[in-house]
Each structure stands twice: as structure tokens, then as C-alpha cells.
Amino acid sequence: MLKYLFILLSVFSIHAHAAPIRIASDIWCPYACDTNTGYVVELTRRAFEIQNQPVEFMIAPFKRVMLELQRNNVDAVIGLSKKAIGNYQLLSNDVIVGYKSNDFYTLVDSTESFEQISDLNNTQQVAVVTGYQYGKELDTWLNSHPSTYFASGNDPIAMNIIRLIKGRHSVIIDNKNVIEYTASQLNLNQQLRYAGTIGKPVPLYIGFNPQNKAYVSAFDRGIQMLKANGEYKQIMDKYKILPEVTSADARYKNLQKFLPIFD
């Protein structure tokens, strides 16, 4: 009885907030998309709504998102590493919402490959997203080379892909899921080539404003409720839908690169 009483009191404490919880992200499809969709957006929204907590989402460039959080205009940010959460002095739980990786893409006719930092010394220009962290060693290389292009704005991944196609730079770096998903939406995926990954995948979490500690446990509780009632699987299945291909086996194989890894 004490256990259930504690859960009820926790739920009531989050309901005491009259205003919706304000959650923000930049565009990082299929995790967070410009139409307030994306599997992490939908999972986060439903995790709170299932507890009768309304949610508002804001899509903005990463730097602005973090600035608004520091101004207490945002309660939570989607898809942060533990390092970023620590740097911004935020709160989080152990719910992994995806993985970040440093994946390299070139034009399809390129022969470049990237397995270590020194491989970048022979490329013409690298494009990344401003405000993102790519790991200490890679960040040092990017910031020490004036030719590095740092994309900003509301849809920097799409910008980097388009600039790559136009020959403005020779390689782009970001998460493989995001690059391939965005390229497919632009109908440019056939012009891109995966050229390697440097480093290990880094787990991503939701970073919460420390002024709203109740939201941290509420999110964890909401995710467990979604898994129990089947909504979690429904949302994940929704984002596995891609255009039909000729073979069921080929379809299954193609889908794997879009799926997150969850504990």
C-alpha cells in the first residue's frame, strides 16, 4: 500500500503544475522532426500525457534551445549525452532514447574512408552542426581547422546534405540514422555514401531543468506505462514504415539502420 501511495503522490505532484511541460529540440529526424513528430517526441509527449500532464514542444536551433533552457523558458531538452547534461547542470534518469554516433558521409563517387581522426587530414572540407559535441578529440580537430563548416538554423542536417551534393564540402558528420532519414526525405539518399564511423555510439537521454525535479521520475514512470499498455511498441512500429521494396528481407534489412537501440 505504501508503494502505491507513493506513486499516487508522485503523480499528484506533477499534476500540480498548471502550465504544460515545455520540451524543446532542434530538428533531428527521425528522433525529432519539424512537425512536432519523431519517435522521441511522440514517446516523450505520451509519457507525460498518459499521466494527464500536458506538453508543449518547441523546435529551434540547438544553441537557442539551450539558451531558453538556461532562461527557464524550457523544462526539458531531447537527446542529450550524459556529458552535455553534466556540462549544462541538468537532471536526467536512465531512460535511453537513442544513440549518437559520429558517422561520415561523402558523395557516392568518393573513395574516402574514415576510421580515425588522422583520416580527416586528407579531406577538403568537413561539415558539422554548430553547438553539437562530437567527442573531445574530434571537437579539437574540427575547431582547429578554419575550413570546417558549422551549419546552423532550423534544419542544419538538410543544409549540410544539400551543400555536399552541390560540392561545397567533401564530407558531413552526424548520426547515420539522421543523415539517411533526412536524405531520403530530400530524395537524395542515392547520391550519398557511408564512409565510416569514428568512436563508439554514445547513449542519449532527456535533459531536465533542475528546477523541475518531479518531471524526471514522471518521465521514467510514463515510459514504463507506455511499455505496459503497448503504446511504446505502436509508436516504434510507426517509425519503421518506409516505402515498399521488392523483397520482405530487403525491407527488413533496410529498416535496421533506422531503429534505435533501447535497453
mmCIF file of C-alpha atoms in Angstrom:
data_model
loop_
_atom_site.group_PDB
_atom_site.id
_atom_site.type_symbol
_atom_site.label_atom_id
_atom_site.label_comp_id
_atom_site.label_asym_id
_atom_site.label_seq_id
_atom_site.Cartn_x
_atom_site.Cartn_y
_atom_site.Cartn_z
ATOM 1 C CA MET A 1 0.000 0.000 0.000
ATOM 2 C CA LEU A 2 2.819 2.383 0.793
ATOM 3 C CA LYS A 3 4.319 1.756 -2.656
ATOM 4 C CA TYR A 4 1.062 2.643 -4.431
ATOM 5 C CA LEU A 5 0.530 5.651 -2.171
ATOM 6 C CA PHE A 6 3.990 6.942 -3.137
ATOM 7 C CA ILE A 7 3.182 6.536 -6.839
ATOM 8 C CA LEU A 8 -0.114 8.390 -6.442
ATOM 9 C CA LEU A 9 1.560 11.214 -4.539
ATOM 10 C CA SER A 10 4.219 11.480 -7.272
ATOM 11 C CA VAL A 11 1.548 11.701 -9.949
ATOM 12 C CA PHE A 12 -0.370 14.325 -7.994
ATOM 13 C CA SER A 13 2.784 16.400 -7.523
ATOM 14 C CA ILE A 14 3.350 16.687 -11.266
ATOM 15 C CA HIS A 15 -0.349 17.460 -11.834
ATOM 16 C CA ALA A 16 0.039 20.449 -9.519
ATOM 17 C CA HIS A 17 1.752 22.274 -12.395
ATOM 18 C CA ALA A 18 -0.951 24.252 -14.200
ATOM 19 C CA ALA A 19 1.247 25.057 -17.186
ATOM 20 C CA PRO A 20 2.297 22.399 -19.733
ATOM 21 C CA ILE A 21 5.791 20.984 -19.532
ATOM 22 C CA ARG A 22 7.866 22.756 -22.181
ATOM 23 C CA ILE A 23 10.136 20.393 -24.127
ATOM 24 C CA ALA A 24 12.488 21.509 -26.896
ATOM 25 C CA SER A 25 14.790 20.138 -29.561
ATOM 26 C CA ASP A 26 16.372 21.053 -32.838
ATOM 27 C CA ILE A 27 15.403 19.092 -35.956
ATOM 28 C CA TRP A 28 16.999 15.654 -35.735
ATOM 29 C CA CYS A 29 14.660 13.394 -37.692
ATOM 30 C CA PRO A 30 13.562 10.650 -37.092
ATOM 31 C CA TYR A 31 14.195 11.476 -33.408
ATOM 32 C CA ALA A 32 12.639 14.970 -33.507
ATOM 33 C CA CYS A 33 11.093 16.445 -36.668
ATOM 34 C CA ASP A 34 9.879 19.893 -37.666
ATOM 35 C CA THR A 35 6.190 18.924 -37.490
ATOM 36 C CA ASN A 36 6.406 18.020 -33.778
ATOM 37 C CA THR A 37 6.753 14.390 -34.781
ATOM 38 C CA GLY A 38 9.606 11.920 -34.458
ATOM 39 C CA TYR A 39 9.707 8.846 -32.289
ATOM 40 C CA VAL A 40 11.382 10.525 -29.283
ATOM 41 C CA VAL A 41 8.970 13.474 -29.490
ATOM 42 C CA GLU A 42 5.965 11.149 -29.542
ATOM 43 C CA LEU A 43 7.290 8.892 -26.784
ATOM 44 C CA THR A 44 8.049 11.905 -24.573
ATOM 45 C CA ARG A 45 4.674 13.516 -25.194
ATOM 46 C CA ARG A 46 2.746 10.345 -24.461
ATOM 47 C CA ALA A 47 4.861 9.546 -21.380
ATOM 48 C CA PHE A 48 3.541 12.741 -19.798
ATOM 49 C CA GLU A 49 0.071 12.840 -21.348
ATOM 50 C CA ILE A 50 -0.716 9.350 -20.048
ATOM 51 C CA GLN A 51 -0.316 10.937 -16.604
ATOM 52 C CA ASN A 52 -2.581 13.868 -17.536
ATOM 53 C CA GLN A 53 0.363 16.239 -17.853
ATOM 54 C CA PRO A 54 0.032 18.466 -20.973
ATOM 55 C CA VAL A 55 3.121 19.019 -23.119
ATOM 56 C CA GLU A 56 4.290 21.814 -25.403
ATOM 57 C CA PHE A 57 7.108 21.238 -27.909
ATOM 58 C CA MET A 58 9.414 23.862 -29.350
ATOM 59 C CA ILE A 59 11.615 23.268 -32.386
ATOM 60 C CA ALA A 60 14.571 25.650 -32.604
ATOM 61 C CA PRO A 61 18.325 25.638 -33.342
ATOM 62 C CA PHE A 62 20.311 23.812 -30.680
ATOM 63 C CA LYS A 63 22.031 26.918 -29.300
ATOM 64 C CA ARG A 64 18.722 28.706 -28.868
ATOM 65 C CA VAL A 65 17.186 25.645 -27.204
ATOM 66 C CA MET A 66 19.942 25.576 -24.600
ATOM 67 C CA LEU A 67 19.748 29.354 -24.106
ATOM 68 C CA GLU A 68 15.994 29.159 -23.489
ATOM 69 C CA LEU A 69 16.582 26.337 -21.019
ATOM 70 C CA GLN A 70 19.091 28.462 -19.114
ATOM 71 C CA ARG A 71 16.477 31.245 -19.052
ATOM 72 C CA ASN A 72 13.986 28.758 -17.571
ATOM 73 C CA ASN A 73 11.740 29.036 -20.630
ATOM 74 C CA VAL A 74 12.252 25.310 -21.351
ATOM 75 C CA ASP A 75 11.757 22.412 -18.941
ATOM 76 C CA ALA A 76 13.480 19.613 -20.871
ATOM 77 C CA VAL A 77 15.649 19.008 -23.947
ATOM 78 C CA ILE A 78 15.542 15.895 -26.116
ATOM 79 C CA GLY A 79 18.591 13.798 -26.989
ATOM 80 C CA LEU A 80 21.495 14.906 -24.800
ATOM 81 C CA SER A 81 24.541 12.873 -23.810
ATOM 82 C CA LYS A 82 25.435 12.442 -20.145
ATOM 83 C CA LYS A 83 28.386 14.765 -20.752
ATOM 84 C CA ALA A 84 26.160 17.522 -22.136
ATOM 85 C CA ILE A 85 23.711 17.026 -19.283
ATOM 86 C CA GLY A 86 26.583 17.459 -16.835
ATOM 87 C CA ASN A 87 28.014 20.476 -18.650
ATOM 88 C CA TYR A 88 24.657 22.265 -18.524
ATOM 89 C CA GLN A 89 23.988 21.066 -14.949
ATOM 90 C CA LEU A 90 20.747 19.338 -15.884
ATOM 91 C CA LEU A 91 18.964 16.317 -14.455
ATOM 92 C CA SER A 92 18.242 13.001 -16.167
ATOM 93 C CA ASN A 93 17.283 9.413 -15.486
ATOM 94 C CA ASP A 94 18.427 6.144 -17.040
ATOM 95 C CA VAL A 95 15.894 6.102 -19.902
ATOM 96 C CA ILE A 96 17.957 5.898 -23.107
ATOM 97 C CA VAL A 97 16.113 7.474 -26.056
ATOM 98 C CA GLY A 98 18.685 6.669 -28.729
ATOM 99 C CA TYR A 99 22.377 6.720 -29.539
ATOM 100 C CA LYS A 100 24.595 9.388 -31.048
ATOM 101 C CA SER A 101 27.445 8.358 -33.349
ATOM 102 C CA ASN A 102 29.993 10.169 -35.493
ATOM 103 C CA ASP A 103 29.162 8.759 -38.914
ATOM 104 C CA PHE A 104 30.819 10.096 -42.074
ATOM 105 C CA TYR A 105 29.113 10.547 -45.452
ATOM 106 C CA THR A 106 30.532 11.588 -48.805
ATOM 107 C CA LEU A 107 29.216 11.719 -52.349
ATOM 108 C CA VAL A 108 28.609 8.311 -53.867
ATOM 109 C CA ASP A 109 31.587 8.512 -56.246
ATOM 110 C CA SER A 110 34.098 9.306 -53.485
ATOM 111 C CA THR A 111 36.627 6.731 -52.267
ATOM 112 C CA GLU A 112 37.442 8.411 -48.936
ATOM 113 C CA SER A 113 37.032 6.399 -45.745
ATOM 114 C CA PHE A 114 37.225 7.476 -42.101
ATOM 115 C CA GLU A 115 38.250 5.212 -39.236
ATOM 116 C CA GLN A 116 40.478 7.542 -37.207
ATOM 117 C CA ILE A 117 40.944 11.287 -36.748
ATOM 118 C CA SER A 118 44.059 11.444 -38.931
ATOM 119 C CA ASP A 119 41.970 10.331 -41.928
ATOM 120 C CA LEU A 120 40.411 13.807 -41.903
ATOM 121 C CA ASN A 121 43.736 15.441 -42.752
ATOM 122 C CA ASN A 122 43.395 14.427 -46.379
ATOM 123 C CA THR A 123 39.846 15.663 -46.967
ATOM 124 C CA GLN A 124 38.900 19.035 -48.440
ATOM 125 C CA GLN A 125 36.249 20.363 -46.061
ATOM 126 C CA VAL A 126 34.199 18.863 -43.215
ATOM 127 C CA ALA A 127 30.647 19.970 -42.365
ATOM 128 C CA VAL A 128 29.062 19.541 -38.928
ATOM 129 C CA VAL A 129 26.338 21.243 -36.861
ATOM 130 C CA THR A 130 27.170 24.200 -34.662
ATOM 131 C CA GLY A 131 26.718 23.619 -30.936
ATOM 132 C CA TYR A 132 26.971 19.823 -31.136
ATOM 133 C CA GLN A 133 29.654 17.861 -29.289
ATOM 134 C CA TYR A 134 31.490 15.208 -31.294
ATOM 135 C CA GLY A 135 33.882 13.997 -28.630
ATOM 136 C CA LYS A 136 36.994 15.686 -27.271
ATOM 137 C CA GLU A 137 39.441 14.545 -29.960
ATOM 138 C CA LEU A 138 37.157 15.219 -32.925
ATOM 139 C CA ASP A 139 35.985 18.558 -31.479
ATOM 140 C CA THR A 140 39.614 19.629 -31.169
ATOM 141 C CA TRP A 141 40.287 18.741 -34.814
ATOM 142 C CA LEU A 142 37.157 20.493 -36.102
ATOM 143 C CA ASN A 143 37.792 23.686 -34.137
ATOM 144 C CA SER A 144 41.458 23.849 -35.135
ATOM 145 C CA HIS A 145 40.711 23.722 -38.876
ATOM 146 C CA PRO A 146 39.341 27.014 -40.241
ATOM 147 C CA SER A 147 37.846 25.240 -43.250
ATOM 148 C CA THR A 148 35.341 23.336 -41.046
ATOM 149 C CA TYR A 149 31.794 24.379 -41.876
ATOM 150 C CA PHE A 150 29.431 24.710 -38.904
ATOM 151 C CA ALA A 151 25.819 24.631 -40.079
ATOM 152 C CA SER A 152 23.139 26.413 -38.057
ATOM 153 C CA GLY A 153 19.494 27.334 -38.498
ATOM 154 C CA ASN A 154 16.338 25.267 -38.140
ATOM 155 C CA ASP A 155 17.408 22.339 -40.356
ATOM 156 C CA PRO A 156 21.222 22.146 -40.379
ATOM 157 C CA ILE A 157 21.417 18.464 -41.375
ATOM 158 C CA ALA A 158 19.434 19.085 -44.541
ATOM 159 C CA MET A 159 21.609 22.119 -45.242
ATOM 160 C CA ASN A 160 24.795 20.063 -44.952
ATOM 161 C CA ILE A 161 23.422 17.336 -47.221
ATOM 162 C CA ILE A 162 22.414 19.842 -49.892
ATOM 163 C CA ARG A 163 25.756 21.616 -49.657
ATOM 164 C CA LEU A 164 27.534 18.268 -50.012
ATOM 165 C CA ILE A 165 25.564 17.488 -53.175
ATOM 166 C CA LYS A 166 26.497 20.905 -54.547
ATOM 167 C CA GLY A 167 30.203 20.270 -53.864
ATOM 168 C CA ARG A 168 30.573 22.879 -51.118
ATOM 169 C CA HIS A 169 32.294 20.372 -48.855
ATOM 170 C CA SER A 170 33.587 16.820 -49.158
ATOM 171 C CA VAL A 171 32.247 15.039 -46.071
ATOM 172 C CA ILE A 172 29.493 15.529 -43.487
ATOM 173 C CA ILE A 173 29.436 14.123 -39.965
ATOM 174 C CA ASP A 174 26.360 13.234 -37.930
ATOM 175 C CA ASN A 175 24.282 10.289 -36.771
ATOM 176 C CA LYS A 176 23.735 7.689 -39.500
ATOM 177 C CA ASN A 177 20.013 7.414 -38.789
ATOM 178 C CA VAL A 178 19.558 11.166 -39.090
ATOM 179 C CA ILE A 179 21.607 11.605 -42.268
ATOM 180 C CA GLU A 180 19.941 8.718 -44.091
ATOM 181 C CA TYR A 181 16.438 9.642 -42.937
ATOM 182 C CA THR A 182 16.874 13.306 -43.941
ATOM 183 C CA ALA A 183 18.470 12.354 -47.258
ATOM 184 C CA SER A 184 15.529 10.057 -48.018
ATOM 185 C CA GLN A 185 13.094 12.892 -47.311
ATOM 186 C CA LEU A 186 15.071 15.090 -49.740
ATOM 187 C CA ASN A 187 15.174 12.236 -52.271
ATOM 188 C CA LEU A 188 18.966 12.481 -52.237
ATOM 189 C CA ASN A 189 19.885 9.230 -50.474
ATOM 190 C CA GLN A 190 21.103 7.611 -53.689
ATOM 191 C CA GLN A 191 23.752 10.336 -54.019
ATOM 192 C CA LEU A 192 25.285 9.748 -50.587
ATOM 193 C CA ARG A 193 27.779 7.114 -49.461
ATOM 194 C CA TYR A 194 28.519 5.927 -45.938
ATOM 195 C CA ALA A 195 32.269 6.376 -45.413
ATOM 196 C CA GLY A 196 32.896 5.164 -41.874
ATOM 197 C CA THR A 197 32.427 5.836 -38.178
ATOM 198 C CA ILE A 198 34.889 7.212 -35.641
ATOM 199 C CA GLY A 199 34.386 6.390 -31.981
ATOM 200 C CA LYS A 200 31.707 4.409 -30.173
ATOM 201 C CA PRO A 201 27.965 5.239 -30.057
ATOM 202 C CA VAL A 202 27.011 7.475 -27.113
ATOM 203 C CA PRO A 203 23.662 6.966 -25.295
ATOM 204 C CA LEU A 204 21.228 9.888 -25.396
ATOM 205 C CA TYR A 205 18.785 10.974 -22.722
ATOM 206 C CA ILE A 206 16.258 13.686 -21.913
ATOM 207 C CA GLY A 207 17.890 16.567 -20.014
ATOM 208 C CA PHE A 208 15.597 18.217 -17.448
ATOM 209 C CA ASN A 209 15.766 21.676 -15.922
ATOM 210 C CA PRO A 210 16.863 21.163 -12.278
ATOM 211 C CA GLN A 211 14.003 23.412 -11.139
ATOM 212 C CA ASN A 212 11.524 20.675 -12.129
ATOM 213 C CA LYS A 213 12.778 17.508 -10.430
ATOM 214 C CA ALA A 214 9.323 15.881 -10.455
ATOM 215 C CA TYR A 215 9.443 15.617 -14.260
ATOM 216 C CA VAL A 216 12.472 13.312 -14.151
ATOM 217 C CA SER A 217 10.745 10.494 -12.289
ATOM 218 C CA ALA A 218 7.468 11.192 -14.124
ATOM 219 C CA PHE A 219 9.133 10.581 -17.498
ATOM 220 C CA ASP A 220 10.586 7.267 -16.330
ATOM 221 C CA ARG A 221 7.210 6.267 -14.929
ATOM 222 C CA GLY A 222 5.421 7.286 -18.131
ATOM 223 C CA ILE A 223 7.734 5.232 -20.348
ATOM 224 C CA GLN A 224 7.068 2.161 -18.212
ATOM 225 C CA MET A 225 3.315 2.778 -18.521
ATOM 226 C CA LEU A 226 3.607 3.038 -22.321
ATOM 227 C CA LYS A 227 5.520 -0.231 -22.475
ATOM 228 C CA ALA A 228 2.901 -1.905 -20.294
ATOM 229 C CA ASN A 229 -0.115 -0.794 -22.371
ATOM 230 C CA GLY A 230 1.501 -1.408 -25.788
ATOM 231 C CA GLU A 231 1.727 2.236 -26.918
ATOM 232 C CA TYR A 232 5.515 2.164 -26.817
ATOM 233 C CA LYS A 233 5.640 -0.583 -29.435
ATOM 234 C CA GLN A 234 2.953 1.140 -31.533
ATOM 235 C CA ILE A 235 5.000 4.346 -31.726
ATOM 236 C CA MET A 236 8.172 2.471 -32.604
ATOM 237 C CA ASP A 237 6.344 0.452 -35.267
ATOM 238 C CA LYS A 238 5.034 3.696 -36.760
ATOM 239 C CA TYR A 239 8.554 4.896 -37.445
ATOM 240 C CA LYS A 240 9.580 1.596 -39.032
ATOM 241 C CA ILE A 241 7.294 2.316 -42.000
ATOM 242 C CA LEU A 242 9.272 3.087 -45.167
ATOM 243 C CA PRO A 243 8.283 2.936 -48.851
ATOM 244 C CA GLU A 244 7.659 -0.594 -50.089
ATOM 245 C CA VAL A 245 10.582 -2.537 -51.540
ATOM 246 C CA THR A 246 10.561 -5.617 -53.722
ATOM 247 C CA SER A 247 11.564 -8.103 -51.035
ATOM 248 C CA ALA A 248 10.443 -8.547 -47.438
ATOM 249 C CA ASP A 249 14.008 -9.480 -46.475
ATOM 250 C CA ALA A 250 15.393 -6.364 -48.169
ATOM 251 C CA ARG A 251 12.776 -4.247 -46.393
ATOM 252 C CA TYR A 252 13.728 -5.712 -43.014
ATOM 253 C CA LYS A 253 17.437 -5.111 -43.642
ATOM 254 C CA ASN A 254 16.807 -1.541 -44.783
ATOM 255 C CA LEU A 255 14.787 -0.786 -41.669
ATOM 256 C CA GLN A 256 17.539 -1.765 -39.239
ATOM 257 C CA LYS A 257 19.547 1.417 -39.706
ATOM 258 C CA PHE A 258 16.531 3.481 -38.614
ATOM 259 C CA LEU A 259 15.913 1.620 -35.375
ATOM 260 C CA PRO A 260 17.243 2.976 -32.070
ATOM 261 C CA ILE A 261 18.887 0.723 -29.525
ATOM 262 C CA PHE A 262 16.953 0.546 -26.276
ATOM 263 C CA ASP A 263 17.868 -1.197 -23.084
#
